[in-house]
């Protein structure tokens, strides 16, 4: 008796779900039809049955009625969709299983395609859940933060809130290392307590290029490279393709050398790498031996050896 009641209950639930789904699909069908009428009316424009007197007003009134109908149908769709309950699990193929028995030649491959589609969808759900788990573990952040609060540890120093004197010391040391590279540091928000750790470096690399680098403490946040004849700012890119390529490579190097635990070494390594562009228009590509490729000089510098490469030739 209990099994009979349970089976009857499951059948009733299934019927209710099918009815709700049918209602939602029918509401969508009605909405599409009403939207189609609006587009037909707009496409036909003024008609002869509008007459000559007040035809614009009649056309606008007709269009307003059609839009009101669309609004009502859209509300019906929203109500029908809200009444639907999410499926408890993956959809069953149901009668589509009999497609494999189809004798018509052009329909025989349909079942296998459906199966592959469902398998692909399941894989997407599986991989997305795994990716969400991995991304929530702080693996792509540029600072070492332990999500576990079980153990109390000493607060680690952050490279974002380094005192201005320490930043000046590092920058002055780098400025003395390279005689053909001038570095000027400014603090546009020195009076703001929240932004006092923001520093902006203006770099002139010989007669080759200029650059502006934004720091937060000793962490490089942004780099823009331009030519000497251009206005230097953080917001607009260079009008020359060669300097836009150098800017892209500088962003890659900025992330490569980033080290929250050794910020001074990270800044010094980046500046050494950036100084190698002093020969941007002189040195040939290390691989092909040419100065130009696609009308561009070697805009890439190896992160370890500082050797010049074209974008198409870099290892």
Short mmCIF file of C-alpha atoms in Angstrom, two decimals:
data_model
loop_
_atom_site.label_atom_id
_atom_site.label_comp_id
_atom_site.label_asym_id
_atom_site.label_seq_id
_atom_site.Cartn_x
_atom_site.Cartn_y
_atom_site.Cartn_z
CA UNK A 1 0.00 0.00 0.00
CA UNK A 2 2.86 2.36 0.92
CA UNK A 3 4.68 1.61 -2.35
CA UNK A 4 1.49 2.30 -4.29
CA UNK A 5 1.05 5.70 -2.58
CA UNK A 6 4.70 6.59 -3.18
CA UNK A 7 4.47 5.68 -6.85
CA UNK A 8 1.26 7.65 -7.25
CA UNK A 9 2.93 10.67 -5.56
CA UNK A 10 5.93 10.56 -7.90
CA UNK A 11 3.61 10.35 -10.91
CA UNK A 12 1.65 13.38 -9.68
CA UNK A 13 4.87 15.37 -9.13
CA UNK A 14 6.05 14.49 -12.62
CA UNK A 15 2.72 15.57 -14.10
CA UNK A 16 2.89 18.88 -12.24
CA UNK A 17 6.44 19.51 -13.48
CA UNK A 18 5.47 18.66 -17.07
CA UNK A 19 2.45 20.97 -16.87
CA UNK A 20 4.59 23.83 -15.53
CA UNK A 21 7.17 23.27 -18.25
CA UNK A 22 4.49 23.20 -20.95
CA UNK A 23 3.02 26.44 -19.58
CA UNK A 24 6.43 28.12 -19.62
CA UNK A 25 7.16 27.00 -23.18
CA UNK A 26 3.74 28.16 -24.34
CA UNK A 27 4.33 31.55 -22.68
CA UNK A 28 7.63 31.89 -24.52
CA UNK A 29 5.87 31.02 -27.78
CA UNK A 30 3.22 33.71 -27.19
CA UNK A 31 5.92 36.25 -26.29
CA UNK A 32 7.87 35.54 -29.48
CA UNK A 33 4.70 35.93 -31.52
CA UNK A 34 3.89 39.32 -29.95
CA UNK A 35 7.47 40.55 -30.46
CA UNK A 36 7.25 39.45 -34.09
CA UNK A 37 4.10 41.56 -34.51
CA UNK A 38 5.99 44.60 -33.18
CA UNK A 39 8.79 44.13 -35.72
CA UNK A 40 6.29 43.57 -38.54
CA UNK A 41 4.50 46.79 -37.65
CA UNK A 42 7.75 48.74 -37.52
CA UNK A 43 8.87 47.23 -40.81
CA UNK A 44 5.63 48.07 -42.63
CA UNK A 45 5.50 51.62 -41.29
CA UNK A 46 2.51 53.80 -42.10
CA UNK A 47 -0.25 51.92 -43.94
CA UNK A 48 -3.21 52.99 -46.01
CA UNK A 49 -5.69 52.00 -43.29
CA UNK A 50 -4.18 54.65 -41.03
CA UNK A 51 -5.79 57.31 -43.23
CA UNK A 52 -4.46 60.77 -43.92
CA UNK A 53 -5.65 62.63 -40.83
CA UNK A 54 -3.54 61.90 -37.75
CA UNK A 55 -1.85 58.88 -39.29
CA UNK A 56 1.28 59.37 -37.16
CA UNK A 57 -0.78 59.40 -33.98
CA UNK A 58 -2.67 56.27 -35.03
CA UNK A 59 0.58 54.47 -35.85
CA UNK A 60 2.10 55.39 -32.47
CA UNK A 61 -1.07 54.31 -30.66
CA UNK A 62 -1.01 50.93 -32.45
CA UNK A 63 2.66 50.48 -31.60
CA UNK A 64 2.00 51.38 -27.97
CA UNK A 65 -0.73 48.72 -27.74
CA UNK A 66 1.60 46.09 -29.20
CA UNK A 67 4.36 47.00 -26.75
CA UNK A 68 1.89 46.78 -23.87
CA UNK A 69 0.98 43.28 -25.06
CA UNK A 70 4.68 42.35 -25.16
CA UNK A 71 5.09 43.63 -21.61
CA UNK A 72 2.15 41.53 -20.40
CA UNK A 73 3.46 38.43 -22.18
CA UNK A 74 6.92 38.99 -20.72
CA UNK A 75 5.42 39.14 -17.24
CA UNK A 76 3.63 35.84 -17.93
CA UNK A 77 6.93 34.25 -18.99
CA UNK A 78 8.65 35.43 -15.81
CA UNK A 79 5.86 34.00 -13.66
CA UNK A 80 5.93 30.70 -15.53
CA UNK A 81 9.72 30.41 -15.23
CA UNK A 82 9.66 31.23 -11.51
CA UNK A 83 7.18 28.40 -10.97
CA UNK A 84 9.62 25.87 -12.44
CA UNK A 85 11.76 23.84 -10.08
CA UNK A 86 15.33 22.89 -11.04
CA UNK A 87 15.76 19.27 -12.15
CA UNK A 88 17.12 16.96 -9.42
CA UNK A 89 19.76 15.48 -11.73
CA UNK A 90 20.86 15.16 -15.34
CA UNK A 91 18.13 14.82 -17.92
CA UNK A 92 17.27 11.36 -19.15
CA UNK A 93 17.46 10.84 -22.88
CA UNK A 94 14.03 9.23 -22.79
CA UNK A 95 12.61 8.28 -26.17
CA UNK A 96 15.70 9.58 -27.94
CA UNK A 97 17.29 6.22 -27.09
CA UNK A 98 15.21 4.76 -29.93
CA UNK A 99 16.91 7.02 -32.45
CA UNK A 100 19.71 4.47 -32.72
CA UNK A 101 17.15 2.10 -34.27
CA UNK A 102 16.23 4.61 -36.99
CA UNK A 103 16.55 3.05 -40.43
CA UNK A 104 16.85 6.32 -42.34
CA UNK A 105 20.46 6.93 -43.31
CA UNK A 106 20.60 10.65 -42.45
CA UNK A 107 19.22 10.07 -38.92
CA UNK A 108 21.38 7.18 -37.77
CA UNK A 109 24.17 9.40 -36.43
CA UNK A 110 21.82 11.64 -34.42
CA UNK A 111 21.76 9.47 -31.30
CA UNK A 112 25.55 9.30 -30.97
CA UNK A 113 25.76 13.07 -31.40
CA UNK A 114 23.24 13.58 -28.61
CA UNK A 115 25.14 11.24 -26.32
CA UNK A 116 28.40 13.09 -27.02
CA UNK A 117 26.67 16.41 -26.30
CA UNK A 118 25.42 15.20 -22.93
CA UNK A 119 28.84 13.79 -22.06
CA UNK A 120 30.48 17.07 -23.02
CA UNK A 121 28.02 19.01 -20.85
CA UNK A 122 28.72 16.75 -17.87
CA UNK A 123 32.46 17.27 -18.39
CA UNK A 124 31.97 21.04 -18.46
CA UNK A 125 30.15 20.91 -15.11
CA UNK A 126 32.85 18.68 -13.64
CA UNK A 127 35.77 20.80 -14.84
CA UNK A 128 34.10 24.06 -13.81
CA UNK A 129 33.58 22.78 -10.26
CA UNK A 130 37.22 21.66 -10.10
CA UNK A 131 38.38 25.02 -11.45
CA UNK A 132 36.30 26.88 -8.86
CA UNK A 133 37.89 24.79 -6.11
CA UNK A 134 41.42 25.49 -7.36
CA UNK A 135 40.84 29.20 -7.91
CA UNK A 136 39.49 29.57 -4.38
CA UNK A 137 42.80 28.36 -2.93
CA UNK A 138 44.63 31.65 -3.50
CA UNK A 139 46.84 30.13 -6.20
CA UNK A 140 46.75 33.14 -8.55
CA UNK A 141 47.07 35.96 -6.03
CA UNK A 142 50.22 38.03 -5.90
CA UNK A 143 50.56 37.86 -2.12
CA UNK A 144 50.96 34.89 0.18
CA UNK A 145 47.82 34.72 2.32
CA UNK A 146 47.03 31.55 4.20
CA UNK A 147 43.30 30.88 4.25
CA UNK A 148 43.61 28.67 7.32
CA UNK A 149 42.92 30.45 10.60
CA UNK A 150 43.59 27.46 12.82
CA UNK A 151 47.10 28.62 13.68
CA UNK A 152 48.09 32.10 14.72
CA UNK A 153 51.20 33.26 12.94
CA UNK A 154 53.24 36.40 12.87
CA UNK A 155 51.82 38.97 10.46
CA UNK A 156 53.86 38.92 7.29
CA UNK A 157 55.16 42.20 5.94
CA UNK A 158 53.49 43.39 2.78
CA UNK A 159 55.29 44.94 -0.16
CA UNK A 160 52.33 47.31 -0.65
CA UNK A 161 52.85 49.40 2.50
CA UNK A 162 56.61 49.98 2.37
CA UNK A 163 57.67 53.40 3.77
CA UNK A 164 58.56 56.09 1.27
CA UNK A 165 62.15 56.23 2.52
CA UNK A 166 62.67 52.55 1.67
CA UNK A 167 61.24 53.09 -1.81
CA UNK A 168 63.56 56.07 -2.36
CA UNK A 169 66.56 53.99 -1.30
CA UNK A 170 65.76 51.22 -3.80
CA UNK A 171 65.05 53.64 -6.66
CA UNK A 172 68.20 55.71 -6.01
CA UNK A 173 70.29 52.53 -5.99
CA UNK A 174 68.85 51.53 -9.36
CA UNK A 175 69.38 55.04 -10.72
CA UNK A 176 73.08 54.86 -9.85
CA UNK A 177 73.46 51.46 -11.53
CA UNK A 178 72.57 52.72 -15.02
CA UNK A 179 74.12 55.98 -16.14
CA UNK A 180 72.11 56.10 -19.38
CA UNK A 181 68.74 55.74 -17.63
CA UNK A 182 67.28 58.66 -15.68
CA UNK A 183 64.61 57.98 -13.05
CA UNK A 184 62.31 60.56 -11.46
CA UNK A 185 59.91 59.61 -8.67
CA UNK A 186 56.73 61.50 -7.79
CA UNK A 187 53.97 60.93 -5.24
CA UNK A 188 50.72 62.45 -6.51
CA UNK A 189 48.71 61.32 -3.46
CA UNK A 190 51.21 61.98 -0.68
CA UNK A 191 48.62 63.80 1.46
CA UNK A 192 46.03 61.03 1.13
CA UNK A 193 46.30 58.46 3.92
CA UNK A 194 44.81 55.72 1.74
CA UNK A 195 46.97 56.41 -1.33
CA UNK A 196 50.19 57.61 0.24
CA UNK A 197 51.97 54.40 -0.81
CA UNK A 198 51.35 55.11 -4.51
CA UNK A 199 54.53 56.17 -6.34
CA UNK A 200 54.96 57.06 -10.00
CA UNK A 201 58.31 56.66 -11.76
CA UNK A 202 59.13 58.54 -14.95
CA UNK A 203 61.98 56.82 -16.78
CA UNK A 204 63.95 58.10 -19.75
CA UNK A 205 66.04 55.37 -21.38
CA UNK A 206 68.65 57.27 -23.36
CA UNK A 207 67.19 58.59 -26.62
CA UNK A 208 65.24 55.39 -27.20
CA UNK A 209 62.04 55.59 -25.18
CA UNK A 210 60.25 56.92 -22.13
CA UNK A 211 58.18 55.02 -19.60
CA UNK A 212 55.94 55.67 -16.65
CA UNK A 213 55.65 53.00 -13.95
CA UNK A 214 53.08 53.01 -11.15
CA UNK A 215 54.11 51.48 -7.83
CA UNK A 216 52.14 50.63 -4.74
CA UNK A 217 54.87 50.39 -2.16
CA UNK A 218 57.46 48.24 -3.92
CA UNK A 219 54.90 46.33 -6.01
CA UNK A 220 54.82 47.31 -9.68
CA UNK A 221 51.19 47.79 -10.72
CA UNK A 222 51.29 49.31 -14.22
CA UNK A 223 53.72 50.18 -17.01
CA UNK A 224 53.28 52.38 -20.08
CA UNK A 225 56.06 52.84 -22.66
CA UNK A 226 56.06 55.68 -25.20
CA UNK A 227 58.34 57.53 -27.56
CA UNK A 228 60.12 60.78 -26.77
CA UNK A 229 57.74 62.80 -28.90
CA UNK A 230 54.64 61.62 -27.02
CA UNK A 231 52.88 62.84 -23.90
CA UNK A 232 53.71 60.60 -20.96
CA UNK A 233 50.77 59.43 -18.84
CA UNK A 234 49.34 56.24 -17.36
CA UNK A 235 46.04 56.20 -19.22
CA UNK A 236 46.77 56.29 -22.95
CA UNK A 237 48.92 53.88 -24.93
CA UNK A 238 51.54 54.87 -27.47
CA UNK A 239 50.53 55.64 -31.03
CA UNK A 240 53.54 53.62 -32.23
CA UNK A 241 53.14 49.86 -32.50
CA UNK A 242 56.73 49.18 -31.42
CA UNK A 243 56.19 50.86 -28.05
CA UNK A 244 52.82 49.19 -27.59
CA UNK A 245 54.58 45.84 -28.02
CA UNK A 246 57.22 46.85 -25.48
CA UNK A 247 54.43 47.82 -23.06
CA UNK A 248 52.81 44.38 -23.42
CA UNK A 249 56.15 42.66 -22.80
CA UNK A 250 56.80 44.91 -19.81
CA UNK A 251 53.52 43.75 -18.25
CA UNK A 252 54.57 40.13 -18.76
CA UNK A 253 57.95 40.83 -17.17
CA UNK A 254 56.28 42.69 -14.30
CA UNK A 255 54.29 39.57 -13.41
CA UNK A 256 57.29 37.29 -13.99
CA UNK A 257 59.60 39.14 -11.61
CA UNK A 258 56.91 39.82 -8.98
CA UNK A 259 57.95 38.53 -5.54
CA UNK A 260 56.01 39.63 -2.44
CA UNK A 261 58.69 38.15 -0.18
CA UNK A 262 61.64 39.83 -1.98
CA UNK A 263 60.22 43.08 -3.39
CA UNK A 264 63.60 44.86 -3.69
CA UNK A 265 65.01 42.02 -5.79
CA UNK A 266 61.86 41.99 -7.94
CA UNK A 267 62.14 45.72 -8.69
CA UNK A 268 65.88 45.50 -9.38
CA UNK A 269 65.40 42.52 -11.71
CA UNK A 270 62.62 44.26 -13.62
CA UNK A 271 64.65 47.44 -14.01
CA UNK A 272 67.66 45.46 -15.25
CA UNK A 273 65.43 43.73 -17.78
CA UNK A 274 63.86 47.03 -18.83
CA UNK A 275 67.29 48.67 -19.25
CA UNK A 276 68.13 46.09 -21.93
CA UNK A 277 65.82 48.04 -24.28
CA UNK A 278 68.57 50.66 -24.60
CA UNK A 279 69.55 48.71 -27.75
CA UNK A 280 65.98 48.36 -29.03
CA UNK A 281 66.77 49.76 -32.48
CA UNK A 282 70.38 48.54 -32.70
CA UNK A 283 70.65 44.84 -31.84
CA UNK A 284 69.45 42.22 -34.34
CA UNK A 285 67.27 39.27 -33.40
CA UNK A 286 69.20 36.49 -31.71
CA UNK A 287 67.40 33.80 -33.72
CA UNK A 288 66.90 35.12 -37.26
CA UNK A 289 69.72 37.68 -37.25
CA UNK A 290 67.54 40.38 -38.83
CA UNK A 291 66.90 43.84 -37.49
CA UNK A 292 63.30 44.02 -38.76
CA UNK A 293 60.51 41.48 -38.93
CA UNK A 294 57.04 42.66 -40.00
CA UNK A 295 58.50 46.20 -39.93
CA UNK A 296 59.31 45.89 -36.21
CA UNK A 297 62.64 45.56 -34.37
CA UNK A 298 63.17 42.82 -31.77
CA UNK A 299 60.68 43.96 -29.10
CA UNK A 300 61.10 40.98 -26.77
CA UNK A 301 63.94 40.57 -24.28
CA UNK A 302 64.61 37.16 -22.77
CA UNK A 303 63.74 37.26 -19.07
CA UNK A 304 66.90 35.42 -18.10
CA UNK A 305 69.58 36.26 -20.68
CA UNK A 306 68.17 39.65 -21.87
CA UNK A 307 68.82 38.63 -25.47
CA UNK A 308 66.66 40.37 -28.14
CA UNK A 309 64.06 38.45 -30.13
CA UNK A 310 61.27 39.29 -32.52
CA UNK A 311 57.78 38.38 -31.35
CA UNK A 312 57.69 35.58 -33.92
CA UNK A 313 61.18 34.33 -33.03
CA UNK A 314 61.17 34.32 -29.25
CA UNK A 315 61.72 30.92 -27.61
#
